[in-house]
Structures are given as C-alpha cells and as structure tokens.
Coordinates of C-alpha atoms and ligand atoms in Angstrom, one line a residue:
X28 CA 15.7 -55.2 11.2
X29 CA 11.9 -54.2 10.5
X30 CA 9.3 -55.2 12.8
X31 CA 6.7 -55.6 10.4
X32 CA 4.1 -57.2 12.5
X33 CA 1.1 -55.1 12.8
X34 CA 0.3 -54.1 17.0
X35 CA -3.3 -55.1 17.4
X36 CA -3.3 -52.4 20.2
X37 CA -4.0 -49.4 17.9
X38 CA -7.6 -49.0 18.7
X39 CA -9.9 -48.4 15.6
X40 CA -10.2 -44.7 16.7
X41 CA -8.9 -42.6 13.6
X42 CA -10.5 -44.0 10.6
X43 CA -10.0 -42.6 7.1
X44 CA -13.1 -42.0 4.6
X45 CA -12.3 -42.2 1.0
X46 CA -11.6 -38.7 0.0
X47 CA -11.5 -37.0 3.3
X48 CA -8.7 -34.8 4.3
X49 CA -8.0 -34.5 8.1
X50 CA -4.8 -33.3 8.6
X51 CA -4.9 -34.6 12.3
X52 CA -5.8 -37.9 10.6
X53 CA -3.2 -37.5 8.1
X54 CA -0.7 -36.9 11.4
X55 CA -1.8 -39.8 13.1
X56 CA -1.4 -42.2 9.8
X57 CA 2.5 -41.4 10.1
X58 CA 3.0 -41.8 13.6
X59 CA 0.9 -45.2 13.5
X60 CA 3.4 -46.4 11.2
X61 CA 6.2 -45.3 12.7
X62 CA 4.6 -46.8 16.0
X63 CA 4.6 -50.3 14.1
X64 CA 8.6 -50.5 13.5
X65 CA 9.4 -49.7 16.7
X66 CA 7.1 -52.3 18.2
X67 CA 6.2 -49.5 21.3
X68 CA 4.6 -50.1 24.4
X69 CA 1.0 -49.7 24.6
X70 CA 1.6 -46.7 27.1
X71 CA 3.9 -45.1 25.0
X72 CA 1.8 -45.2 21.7
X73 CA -1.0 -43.5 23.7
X74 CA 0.9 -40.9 25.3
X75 CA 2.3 -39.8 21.9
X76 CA -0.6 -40.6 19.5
X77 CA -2.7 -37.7 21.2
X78 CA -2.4 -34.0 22.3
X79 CA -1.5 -33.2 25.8
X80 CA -3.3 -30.0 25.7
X81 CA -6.0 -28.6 23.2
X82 CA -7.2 -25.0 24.4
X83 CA -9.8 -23.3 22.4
X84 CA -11.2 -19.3 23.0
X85 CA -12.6 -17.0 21.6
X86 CA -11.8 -13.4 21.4
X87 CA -14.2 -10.8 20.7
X88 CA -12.5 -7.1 18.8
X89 CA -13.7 -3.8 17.6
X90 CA -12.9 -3.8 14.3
X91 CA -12.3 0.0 12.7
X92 CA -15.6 0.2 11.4
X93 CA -16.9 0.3 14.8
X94 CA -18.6 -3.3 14.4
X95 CA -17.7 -6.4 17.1
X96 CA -16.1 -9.4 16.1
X97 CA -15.4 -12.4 17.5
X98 CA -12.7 -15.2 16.2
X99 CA -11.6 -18.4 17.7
X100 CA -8.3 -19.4 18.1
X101 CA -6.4 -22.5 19.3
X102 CA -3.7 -23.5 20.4
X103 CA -2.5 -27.5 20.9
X104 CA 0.4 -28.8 22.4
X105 CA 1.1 -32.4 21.6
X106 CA 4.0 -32.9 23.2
X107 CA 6.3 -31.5 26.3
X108 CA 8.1 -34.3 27.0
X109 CA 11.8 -33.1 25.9
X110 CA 11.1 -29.8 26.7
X111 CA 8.7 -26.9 26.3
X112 CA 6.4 -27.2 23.7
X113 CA 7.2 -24.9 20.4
X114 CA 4.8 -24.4 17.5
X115 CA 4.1 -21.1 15.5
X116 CA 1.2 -19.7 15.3
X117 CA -1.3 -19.5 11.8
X118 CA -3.7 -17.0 10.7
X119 CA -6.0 -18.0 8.4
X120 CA -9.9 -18.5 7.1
X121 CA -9.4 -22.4 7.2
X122 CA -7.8 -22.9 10.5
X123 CA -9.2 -25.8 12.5
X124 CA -8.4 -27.6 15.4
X125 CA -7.4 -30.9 13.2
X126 CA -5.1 -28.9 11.7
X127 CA -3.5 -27.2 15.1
X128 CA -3.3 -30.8 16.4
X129 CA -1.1 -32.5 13.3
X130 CA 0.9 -29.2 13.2
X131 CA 1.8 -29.5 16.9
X132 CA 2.4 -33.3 16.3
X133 CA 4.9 -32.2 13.5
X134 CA 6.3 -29.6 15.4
X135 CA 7.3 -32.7 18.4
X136 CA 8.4 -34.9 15.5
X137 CA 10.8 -32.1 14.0
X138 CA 12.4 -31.1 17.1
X139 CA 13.3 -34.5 18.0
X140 CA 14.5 -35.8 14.3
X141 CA 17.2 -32.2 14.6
X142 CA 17.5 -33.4 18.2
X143 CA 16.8 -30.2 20.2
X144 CA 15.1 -30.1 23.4
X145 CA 11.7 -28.7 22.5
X146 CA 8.4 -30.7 22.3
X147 CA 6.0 -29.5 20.1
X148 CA 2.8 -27.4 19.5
X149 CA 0.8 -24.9 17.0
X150 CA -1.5 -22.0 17.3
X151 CA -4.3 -20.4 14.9
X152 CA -6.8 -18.0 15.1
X153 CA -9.6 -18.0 12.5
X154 CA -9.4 -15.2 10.3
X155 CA -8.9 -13.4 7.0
X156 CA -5.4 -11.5 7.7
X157 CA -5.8 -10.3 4.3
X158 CA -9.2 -8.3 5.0
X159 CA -7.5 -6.6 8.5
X160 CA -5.8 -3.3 9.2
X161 CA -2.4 -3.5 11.0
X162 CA -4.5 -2.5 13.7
X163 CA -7.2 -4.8 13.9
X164 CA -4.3 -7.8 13.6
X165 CA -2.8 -6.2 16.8
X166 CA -5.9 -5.9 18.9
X167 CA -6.6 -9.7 17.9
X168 CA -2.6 -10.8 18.4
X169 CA -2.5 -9.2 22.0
X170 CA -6.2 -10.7 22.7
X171 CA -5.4 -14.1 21.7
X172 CA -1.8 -14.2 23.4
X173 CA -4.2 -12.9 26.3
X174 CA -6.7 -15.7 25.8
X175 CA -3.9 -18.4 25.8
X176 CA -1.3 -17.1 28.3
X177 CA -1.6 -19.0 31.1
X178 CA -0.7 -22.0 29.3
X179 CA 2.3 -20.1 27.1
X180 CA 5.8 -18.9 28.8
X181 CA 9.6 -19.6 27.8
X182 CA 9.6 -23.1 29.8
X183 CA 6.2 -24.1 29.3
X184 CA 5.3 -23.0 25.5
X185 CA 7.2 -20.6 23.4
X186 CA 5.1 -19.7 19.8
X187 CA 6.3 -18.4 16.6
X188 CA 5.4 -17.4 13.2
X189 CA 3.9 -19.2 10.6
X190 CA 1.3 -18.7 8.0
X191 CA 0.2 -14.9 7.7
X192 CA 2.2 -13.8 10.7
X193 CA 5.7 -12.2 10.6
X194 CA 8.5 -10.4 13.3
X195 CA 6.3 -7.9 14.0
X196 CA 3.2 -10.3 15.3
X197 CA 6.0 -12.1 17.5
X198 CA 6.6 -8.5 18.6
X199 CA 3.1 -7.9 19.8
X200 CA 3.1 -11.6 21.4
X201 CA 6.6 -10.3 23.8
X202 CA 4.6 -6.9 24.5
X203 CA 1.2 -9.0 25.3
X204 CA 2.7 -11.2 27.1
X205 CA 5.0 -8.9 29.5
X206 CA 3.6 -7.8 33.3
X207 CA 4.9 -5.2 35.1
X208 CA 6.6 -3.4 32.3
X209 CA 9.5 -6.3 32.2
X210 CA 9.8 -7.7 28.7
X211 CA 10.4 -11.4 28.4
X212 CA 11.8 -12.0 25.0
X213 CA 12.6 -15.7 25.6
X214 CA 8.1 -16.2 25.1
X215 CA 8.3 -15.9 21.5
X216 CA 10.9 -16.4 18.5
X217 CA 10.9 -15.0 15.3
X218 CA 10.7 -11.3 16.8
X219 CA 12.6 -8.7 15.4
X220 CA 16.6 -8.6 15.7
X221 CA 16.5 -5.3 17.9
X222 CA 14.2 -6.7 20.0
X223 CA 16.1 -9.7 21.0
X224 CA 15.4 -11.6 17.6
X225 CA 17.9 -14.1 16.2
X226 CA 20.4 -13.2 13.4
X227 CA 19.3 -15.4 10.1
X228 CA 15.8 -16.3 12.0
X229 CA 14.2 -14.5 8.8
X230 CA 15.5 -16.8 6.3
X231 CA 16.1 -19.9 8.4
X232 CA 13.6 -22.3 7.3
X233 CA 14.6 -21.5 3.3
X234 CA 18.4 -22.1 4.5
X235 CA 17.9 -25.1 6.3
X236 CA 15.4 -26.6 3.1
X237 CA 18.8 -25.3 1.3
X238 CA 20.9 -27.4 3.6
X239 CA 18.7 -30.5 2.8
X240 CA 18.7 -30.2 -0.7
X241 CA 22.4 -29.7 -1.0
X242 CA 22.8 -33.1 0.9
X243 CA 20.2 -34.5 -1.5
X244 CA 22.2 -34.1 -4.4
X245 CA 25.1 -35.4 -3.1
X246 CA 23.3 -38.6 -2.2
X247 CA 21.4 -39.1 -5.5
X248 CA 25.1 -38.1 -7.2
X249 CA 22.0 -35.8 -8.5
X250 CA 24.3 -31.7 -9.5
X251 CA 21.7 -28.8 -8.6
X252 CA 23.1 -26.7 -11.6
X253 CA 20.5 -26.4 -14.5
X254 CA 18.4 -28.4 -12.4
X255 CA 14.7 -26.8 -12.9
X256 CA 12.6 -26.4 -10.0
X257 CA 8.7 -25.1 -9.3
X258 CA 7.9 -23.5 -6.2
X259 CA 4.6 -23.9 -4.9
X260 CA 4.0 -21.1 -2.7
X261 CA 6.0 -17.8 -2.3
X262 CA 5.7 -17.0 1.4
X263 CA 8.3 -16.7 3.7
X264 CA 9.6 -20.0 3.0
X265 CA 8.6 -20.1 -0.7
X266 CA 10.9 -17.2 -1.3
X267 CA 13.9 -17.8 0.7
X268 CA 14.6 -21.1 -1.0
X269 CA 13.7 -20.3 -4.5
X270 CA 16.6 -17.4 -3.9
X271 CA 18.8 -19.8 -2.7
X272 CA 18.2 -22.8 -5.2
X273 CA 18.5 -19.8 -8.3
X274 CA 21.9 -19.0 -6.7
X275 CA 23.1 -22.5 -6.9
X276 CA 22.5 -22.2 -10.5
X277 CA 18.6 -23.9 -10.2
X278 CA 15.9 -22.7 -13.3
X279 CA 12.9 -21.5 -11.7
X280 CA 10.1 -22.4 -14.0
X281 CA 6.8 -22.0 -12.2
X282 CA 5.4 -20.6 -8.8
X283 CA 2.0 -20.4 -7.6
X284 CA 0.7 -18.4 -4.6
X285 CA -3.0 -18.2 -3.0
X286 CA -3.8 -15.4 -6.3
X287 CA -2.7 -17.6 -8.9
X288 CA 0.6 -18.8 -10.8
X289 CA 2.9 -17.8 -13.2
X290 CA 5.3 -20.0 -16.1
X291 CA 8.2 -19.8 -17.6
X292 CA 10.6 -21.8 -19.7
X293 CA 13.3 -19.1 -19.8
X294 CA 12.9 -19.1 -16.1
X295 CA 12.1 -16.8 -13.0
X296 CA 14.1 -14.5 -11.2
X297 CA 13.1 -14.8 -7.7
X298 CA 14.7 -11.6 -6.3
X299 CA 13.1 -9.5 -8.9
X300 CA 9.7 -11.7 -8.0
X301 CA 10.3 -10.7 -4.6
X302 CA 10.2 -7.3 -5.3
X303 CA 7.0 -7.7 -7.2
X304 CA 5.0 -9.2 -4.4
X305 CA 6.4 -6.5 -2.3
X306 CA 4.5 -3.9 -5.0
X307 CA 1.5 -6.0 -6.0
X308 CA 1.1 -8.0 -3.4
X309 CA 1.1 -11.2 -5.1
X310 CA 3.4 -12.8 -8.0
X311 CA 0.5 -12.9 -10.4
X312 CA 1.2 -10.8 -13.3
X313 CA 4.7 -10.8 -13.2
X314 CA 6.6 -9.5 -16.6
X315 CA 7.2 -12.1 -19.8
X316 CA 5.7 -15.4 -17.7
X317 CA 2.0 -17.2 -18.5
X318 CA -0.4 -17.7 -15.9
X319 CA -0.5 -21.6 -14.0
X320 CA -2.1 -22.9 -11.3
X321 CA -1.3 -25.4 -8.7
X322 CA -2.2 -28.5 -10.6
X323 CA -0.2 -27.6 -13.5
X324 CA 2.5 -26.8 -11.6
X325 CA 2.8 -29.9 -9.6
X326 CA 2.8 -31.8 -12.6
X327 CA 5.1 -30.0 -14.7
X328 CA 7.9 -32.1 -16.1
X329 CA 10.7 -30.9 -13.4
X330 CA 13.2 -31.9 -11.3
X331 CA 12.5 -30.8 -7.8
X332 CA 8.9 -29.6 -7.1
X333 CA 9.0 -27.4 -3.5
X334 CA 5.2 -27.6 -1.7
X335 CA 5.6 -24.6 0.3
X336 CA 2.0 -23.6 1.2
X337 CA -0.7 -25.2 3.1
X338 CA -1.2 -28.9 3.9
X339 CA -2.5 -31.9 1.7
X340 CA -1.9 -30.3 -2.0
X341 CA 0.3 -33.6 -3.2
X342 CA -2.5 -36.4 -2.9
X343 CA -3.1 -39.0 -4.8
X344 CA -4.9 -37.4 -7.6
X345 CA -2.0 -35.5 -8.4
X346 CA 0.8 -37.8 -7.4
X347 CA 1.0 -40.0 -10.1
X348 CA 1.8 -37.3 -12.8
X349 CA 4.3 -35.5 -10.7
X350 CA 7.7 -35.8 -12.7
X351 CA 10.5 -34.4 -10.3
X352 CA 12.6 -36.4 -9.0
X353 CA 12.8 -34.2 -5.7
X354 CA 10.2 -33.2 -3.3
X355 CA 11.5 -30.7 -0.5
X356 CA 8.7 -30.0 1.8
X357 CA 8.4 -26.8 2.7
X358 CA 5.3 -26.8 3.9
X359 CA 4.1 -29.0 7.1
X360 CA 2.5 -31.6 5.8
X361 CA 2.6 -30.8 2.1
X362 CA 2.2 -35.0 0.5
X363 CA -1.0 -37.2 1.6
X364 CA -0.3 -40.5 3.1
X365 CA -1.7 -42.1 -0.3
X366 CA 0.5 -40.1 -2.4
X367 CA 3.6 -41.0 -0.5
X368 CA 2.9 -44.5 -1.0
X369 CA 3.1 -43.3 -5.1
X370 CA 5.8 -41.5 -4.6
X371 CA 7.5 -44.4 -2.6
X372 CA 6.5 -46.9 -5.9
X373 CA 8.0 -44.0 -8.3
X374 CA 11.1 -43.6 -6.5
X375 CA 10.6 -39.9 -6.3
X376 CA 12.7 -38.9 -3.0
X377 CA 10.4 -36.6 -0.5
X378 CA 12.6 -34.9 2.0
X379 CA 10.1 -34.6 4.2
X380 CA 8.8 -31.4 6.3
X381 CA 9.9 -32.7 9.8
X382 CA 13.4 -32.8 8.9
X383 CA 13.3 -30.3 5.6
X384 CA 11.4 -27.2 7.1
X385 CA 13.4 -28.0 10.9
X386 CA 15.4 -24.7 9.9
X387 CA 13.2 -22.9 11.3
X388 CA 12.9 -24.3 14.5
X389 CA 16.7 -24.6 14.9
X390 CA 17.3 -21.3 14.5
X391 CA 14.4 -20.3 16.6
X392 CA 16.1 -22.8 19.1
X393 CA 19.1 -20.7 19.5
X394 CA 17.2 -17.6 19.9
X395 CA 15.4 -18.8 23.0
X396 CA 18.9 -20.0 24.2
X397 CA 19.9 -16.5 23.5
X398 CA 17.2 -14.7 25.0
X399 CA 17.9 -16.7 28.4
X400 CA 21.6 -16.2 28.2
X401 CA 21.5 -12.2 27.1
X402 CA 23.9 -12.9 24.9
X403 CA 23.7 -13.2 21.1
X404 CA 25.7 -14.9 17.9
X405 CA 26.6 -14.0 15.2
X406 CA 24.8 -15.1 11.9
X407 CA 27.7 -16.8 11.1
X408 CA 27.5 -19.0 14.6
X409 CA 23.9 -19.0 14.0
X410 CA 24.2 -20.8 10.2
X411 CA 27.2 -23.1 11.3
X412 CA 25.4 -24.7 14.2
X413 CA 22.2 -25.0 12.2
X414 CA 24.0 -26.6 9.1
X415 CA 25.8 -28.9 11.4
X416 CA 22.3 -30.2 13.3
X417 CA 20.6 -30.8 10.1
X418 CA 23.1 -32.1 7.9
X419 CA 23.9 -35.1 11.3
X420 CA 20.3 -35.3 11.0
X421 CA 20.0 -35.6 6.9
X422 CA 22.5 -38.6 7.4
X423 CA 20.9 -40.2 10.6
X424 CA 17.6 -40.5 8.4
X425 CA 19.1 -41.9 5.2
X426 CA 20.8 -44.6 7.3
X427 CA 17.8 -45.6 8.9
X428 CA 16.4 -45.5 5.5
X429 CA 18.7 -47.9 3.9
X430 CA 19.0 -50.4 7.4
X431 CA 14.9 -50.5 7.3
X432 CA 14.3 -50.4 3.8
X433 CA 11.7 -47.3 3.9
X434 CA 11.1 -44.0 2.9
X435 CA 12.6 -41.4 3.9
X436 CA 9.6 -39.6 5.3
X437 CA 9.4 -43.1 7.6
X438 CA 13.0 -43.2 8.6
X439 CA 13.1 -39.7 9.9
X440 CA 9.4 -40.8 11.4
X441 CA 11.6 -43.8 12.9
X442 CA 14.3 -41.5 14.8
X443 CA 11.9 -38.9 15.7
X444 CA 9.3 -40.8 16.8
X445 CA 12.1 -44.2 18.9
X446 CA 13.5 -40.5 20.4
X447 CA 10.7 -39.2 22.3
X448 CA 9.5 -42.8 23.1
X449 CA 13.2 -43.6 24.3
X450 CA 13.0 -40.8 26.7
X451 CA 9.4 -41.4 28.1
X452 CA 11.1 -44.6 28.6
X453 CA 14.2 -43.2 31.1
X454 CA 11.9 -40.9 32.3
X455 CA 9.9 -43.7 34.4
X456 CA 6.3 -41.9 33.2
X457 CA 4.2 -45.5 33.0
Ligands
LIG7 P1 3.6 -17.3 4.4 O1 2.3 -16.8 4.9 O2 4.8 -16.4 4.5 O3 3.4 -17.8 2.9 C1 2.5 -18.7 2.4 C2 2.5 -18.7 0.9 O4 1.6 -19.7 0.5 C3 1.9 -17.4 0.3 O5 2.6 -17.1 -0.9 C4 0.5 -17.7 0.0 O6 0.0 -16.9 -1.0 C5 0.7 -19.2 -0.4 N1 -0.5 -20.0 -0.4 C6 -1.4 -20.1 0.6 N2 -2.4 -20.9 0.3 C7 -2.1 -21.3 -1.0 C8 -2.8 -22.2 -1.9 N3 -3.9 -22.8 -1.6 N4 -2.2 -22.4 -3.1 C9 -1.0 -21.8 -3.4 N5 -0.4 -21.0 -2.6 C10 -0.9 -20.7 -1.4 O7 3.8 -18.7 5.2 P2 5.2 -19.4 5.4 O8 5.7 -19.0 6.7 O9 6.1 -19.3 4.2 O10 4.7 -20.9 5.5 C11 4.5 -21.7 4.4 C12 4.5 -23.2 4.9 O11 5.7 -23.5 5.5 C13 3.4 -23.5 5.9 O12 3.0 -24.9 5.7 C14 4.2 -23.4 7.2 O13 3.6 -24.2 8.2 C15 5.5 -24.0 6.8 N6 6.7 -23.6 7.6 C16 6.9 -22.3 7.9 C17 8.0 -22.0 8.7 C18 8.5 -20.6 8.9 O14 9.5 -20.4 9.5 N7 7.7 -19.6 8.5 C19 8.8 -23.1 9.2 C20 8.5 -24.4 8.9 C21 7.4 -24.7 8.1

C-alpha cells in the first residue's frame, strides 16, 4: 500500500523558483517522491539524494588557428553502490554541473530499474562541437579523459557517449586512457566494433525505446500501425527509433532538430531523412515537408510524441496542449516535474527515460562484460538479452503502477530507487 505521509526529514535544501529550470532540481524532485513511498531511513535518503563525487577541470588546447583555449568539463558520479559508476559523456555549449549531477542521478536510477550492476554517473565538457575540427575534438577528448582519469577505470567508472559524441570519441577515451601501450577496452563503451565495441551498441538505445513502446501498446490494447508519431530530435536516438517505429507501420509527421523542423501530413521517411542529415548536416530543408519548430511539434494532434533531445522541453507551458497519447522518453529527462503532474491528470502515459532510454546502458552493460571476458556475442545474443531485461522491467513498473496507484514515471522511480536503498540496506553502510 502507499505510504503517503510526507517525511519531515527532507531538509528545505532544494527549493524550486517559479520558472526556474535546474535539472539537478528537477532530479532531486523525483527521487524526493519516490523517497516518500518508500518511507526510507534518514541515512539512506541522504546517501542517495546527493552525488558521491563532483570533479570539475579545466583543460586548456591549441586550437588550429594557433590560439589557446581553455574549456571545463565535469564529470559526477552519483552513485557506486551496485557497481561502478556508468554515465556518458556530453558535449555541449550549455553543459553545467546541475545538469552532470541529474544525469548521473538518472544514470543510478536506470541501471537499477533494468537491474544491472552499474551505479551511475555523467560527463560534459563545455563546448561548441559544432565549431571544432576532428582535431581539435581529439586534443580536448584525450585532455579531458586526462583531466578525469584518476577517478575513471572499468571497476571504478566506465563513460560513454551521449550528446555530440560518437564510437570514435569512445575510441580516443580507450587510447587516452591506456599506459604502457596496453589497451584497456573495458574503460569505455560505445567504441567501435573492431576495437572491442558491442554488436547492436549503435542502435541500442532506439531498440530498447522500440522494446518499450511495443509493450506499450500491448498494454493500452493501443496497435502501432497508422499510429502517427513526432520525433523531437534526430540524433543518435532520434533516428534509430523513428526507423524502427516507420517499420512497424508508424506515420512520421514531424521532427525537429537544434536547426529547425520539418511537417508533413503524407509523412516522413526516416531512412531517406537520414541520408539527408548525413549530406546537409541537419533535417531542415528536407524535400515536399514545411518547416516546424519544437512548440508546434509537441503540440501537434498525434499519437506518440518522442522527446529525444535535451532536458526540460515538455513543461508546463506546453503540457497541457500535447495531444498524444504516448510519450517515450528518449531523452534524459525530457518532461518537467509540473508537466508530469498534467500529463498524470490527462492520462497521457510517459514511458519514462530511466526505463525507456535503459537500451543503451544494457547493451553497453554487455560490452563491458565482453571486454573483461575477451569474448564477444552475437547481435542476436546481444538483442535477446536486452529485450528480455527490459521487457521484465516494462512489467515490474506497470505492476507497481497499478498496486500504488501512480505514474509510471513514479513506479519505475519506486523499483529503482527501493533497489539501491535495499542494497545500502544489506550492505550494513549506516
Ligand atoms: P545526438 O547528439 O546524437 O542527437 C541529439 C539531437 O538532438 C540532434 O539531432 C540535435 O540537433 C537535437 N537537438 C539538440 N538540441 C535541440 C533542441 N534544443 N531542440 C531540438 N533538437 C535539439 O544525441 P543522442 O545520443 O541522440 O542523445 C539524445 C538524448 O538521448 C539525450 O538526452 C541523451 O542524454 C539521451 N540518451 C542517449 C543515449 C545514447 O545511447 N546516445 C542513451 C540514453 C539517453
């Protein structure tokens, strides 16, 4: 049953101002609410509710025109208490160190909801990786991974991509990384598949959304065929599920990325959008659509909107006119603590990031447990034992849904969140 009762230990520390966004805030919100159903220990809620570690440097590179630069970088871990921390890491102008600390938070939340034995953390370095050579983004990868290496290593911290970085910044991280000419692929995941990367690691965190959805539907009784969907963000993951959701017979009707957005009501071919990026560099412009932007797409009448960009872009000045009846999170940390509790009123169902976007992490689970073995799968292994993780952990979250009556961003909260306290518990650390 609920424990509704409010703990009057929570301390007054993280205090929202009306129309602030802190994504660390944001974070904190969740796990407070979480905290409150499962009635934890004072010690407990303190040892989860902040980061273990927050490491900040900064790393000064010659540029190619000769000038010096210097960028900070971060890197958080929140949590090591199941296992080594793992969180990718994000390039970008509008890093912070609020945002590091709810991604790593996320990243502790997600590991534990698909039940593998990571904890959770996030990197970022401040920059514009769309103003940099391939050369300038290696001198600043290897110098961050410099910067940060005494507190990264396959059984203390292992990163990843995420935002603006891709297999071949996870192969810089392994050559950084590696003394005395021996290369330690377990450090990082996401690398290349030649150079010890996992089979289906590319396209994981689409499949996995995939996976989600497809369990979705069955529960709502809710067919994906015809079914029209907007994509908000065309990334990594933006891409690989808006292939995967045309090929179940989906209508792509809008997609935005950091350019702009396109519309259209005969719908998008994603493949062929693919290629276009690959030419253009963005999806604006694409043949016979009309240009949108991210407010019209999210409230487009639809019937699965897919956030899969940055942080905070479903709030609640947007909520309220969103009309799908399906919100995969793609992104970490896509909806606003106010616009779930609009959502939750409209009955829209979020699947939400910490169990939607886990594909990633799974699949960069089993390349770390391939990397230490020397021994690798085949995709087919790699999509079976990732399918059968998420879809236990799809049905473990809709059961604690129905038993406590909540969302399903707080049920998966819930197991996540009575996991990690469960083994803090065994573990004797008061
Ligand atoms: P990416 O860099 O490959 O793609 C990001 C996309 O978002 C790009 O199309 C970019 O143009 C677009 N974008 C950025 N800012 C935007 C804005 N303000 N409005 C509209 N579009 C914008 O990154 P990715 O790896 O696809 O990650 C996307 C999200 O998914 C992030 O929140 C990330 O943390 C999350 N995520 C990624 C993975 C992974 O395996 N890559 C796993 C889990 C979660």
């Amino acid at each position: 049953m609920p424990q509704q009762a409010k703990i009057h230990y929570i301390e007054p520390v993280i205090q929202k101002k009306e129309g602030d966004y802190d994504p660390f805030i944001e974070a904190t919100l969740q796990f407070e609410n979480a905290a409150d159903y499962l009635d934890l220990e004072p010690w407990i809620y303190q040892r989860l509710k902040y980061p273990e570690r927050e490491l900040i440097v900064h790393i000064p590179i010659l540029l190619d025109n000769g000038t010096a630069e210097t960028f900070t970088g971060f890197r958080v871990q929140h949590s090591t208490i199941r296992g080594p921390a793992k969180g990718g890491i994000r390039y970008s102008p509008d890093a912070s160190l609020s945002e590091c600390k709810a991604l790593a938070s996320w990243m502790t939340w997600k590991s534990a909801v698909i039940n593998i034995p990571f904890g959770g953390s996030k990197g970022a370095v401040i920059c514009d990786p769309t103003q940099m050579s391939e050369n300038e983004l290696k001198k600043l990868t290897k110098q961050y991974i410099n910067a940060i290496r005494d507190i990264i290593g396959p059984y203390k911290d292992i990163p990843a991509p995420d935002m603006f970085t891709n297999s071949q910044t996870m192969a810089w991280i392994a050559d950084a990384y590696t003394q005395n000419g021996q290369l330690e692929p377990a450090v990082v995941t996401g690398k290349p598949v030649f150079l010890g990367g996992s089979l289906g690691r590319e396209d994981a965190t689409g499949t996995g959304l995939f996976y989600m959805l497809r369990e979705a539907s069955k529960y709502l009784d809710f067919p994906l065929a015809d079914k029209k969907v907007v994509v908000l963000g065309f990334g990594n993951v933006g891409s690989s599920i808006a292939k995967l959701v045309h090929k179940a017979g989906c209508k792509i009707i809008a997609v935005t990325d950091i350019y702009g957005g396109i519309q259209s009501k005969k719908g998008i071919d994603p493949f062929a959008l693919k290629e276009h990026v690959g030419k253009n560099g963005s999806i604006v412009n694409f043949p016979e659509t009309v240009p949108i932007d991210n407010e019209g797409l999210i409230s487009l009448p639809c019937d699965i909107l897919i956030p899969a960009a940055v942080e905070g872009q479903i709030n609640k000045n947007n909520a309220d006119d969103i009309k799908a009846k399906i919100i995969l999170e793609g992104a970490n940390g896509p909806t606003t603590v106010d616009a779930d509790d609009i959502l939750k009123e409209k009955e829209t169902l979020v699947i939400p990031d910490i169990l939607a976007n886990a594909g990633g992490v799974m699949v960069s689970y089993l390349e770390w447990v391939q990397n230490l073995q020397r021994y690798f799968f085949s995709e087919e292994e790699v999509l079976d034992k990732t399918e059968k993780k998420m879809k236990q952990a799809f049905w473990e979250v809709i059961k604690i849904m129905k038993d406590y009556k909540v969302s399903m961003r707080e049920a998966a909260y819930i197991l996540a969140v009575g996991s990690v306290a469960k083994t803090l518990r065994v573990l004797g650390r008061n």
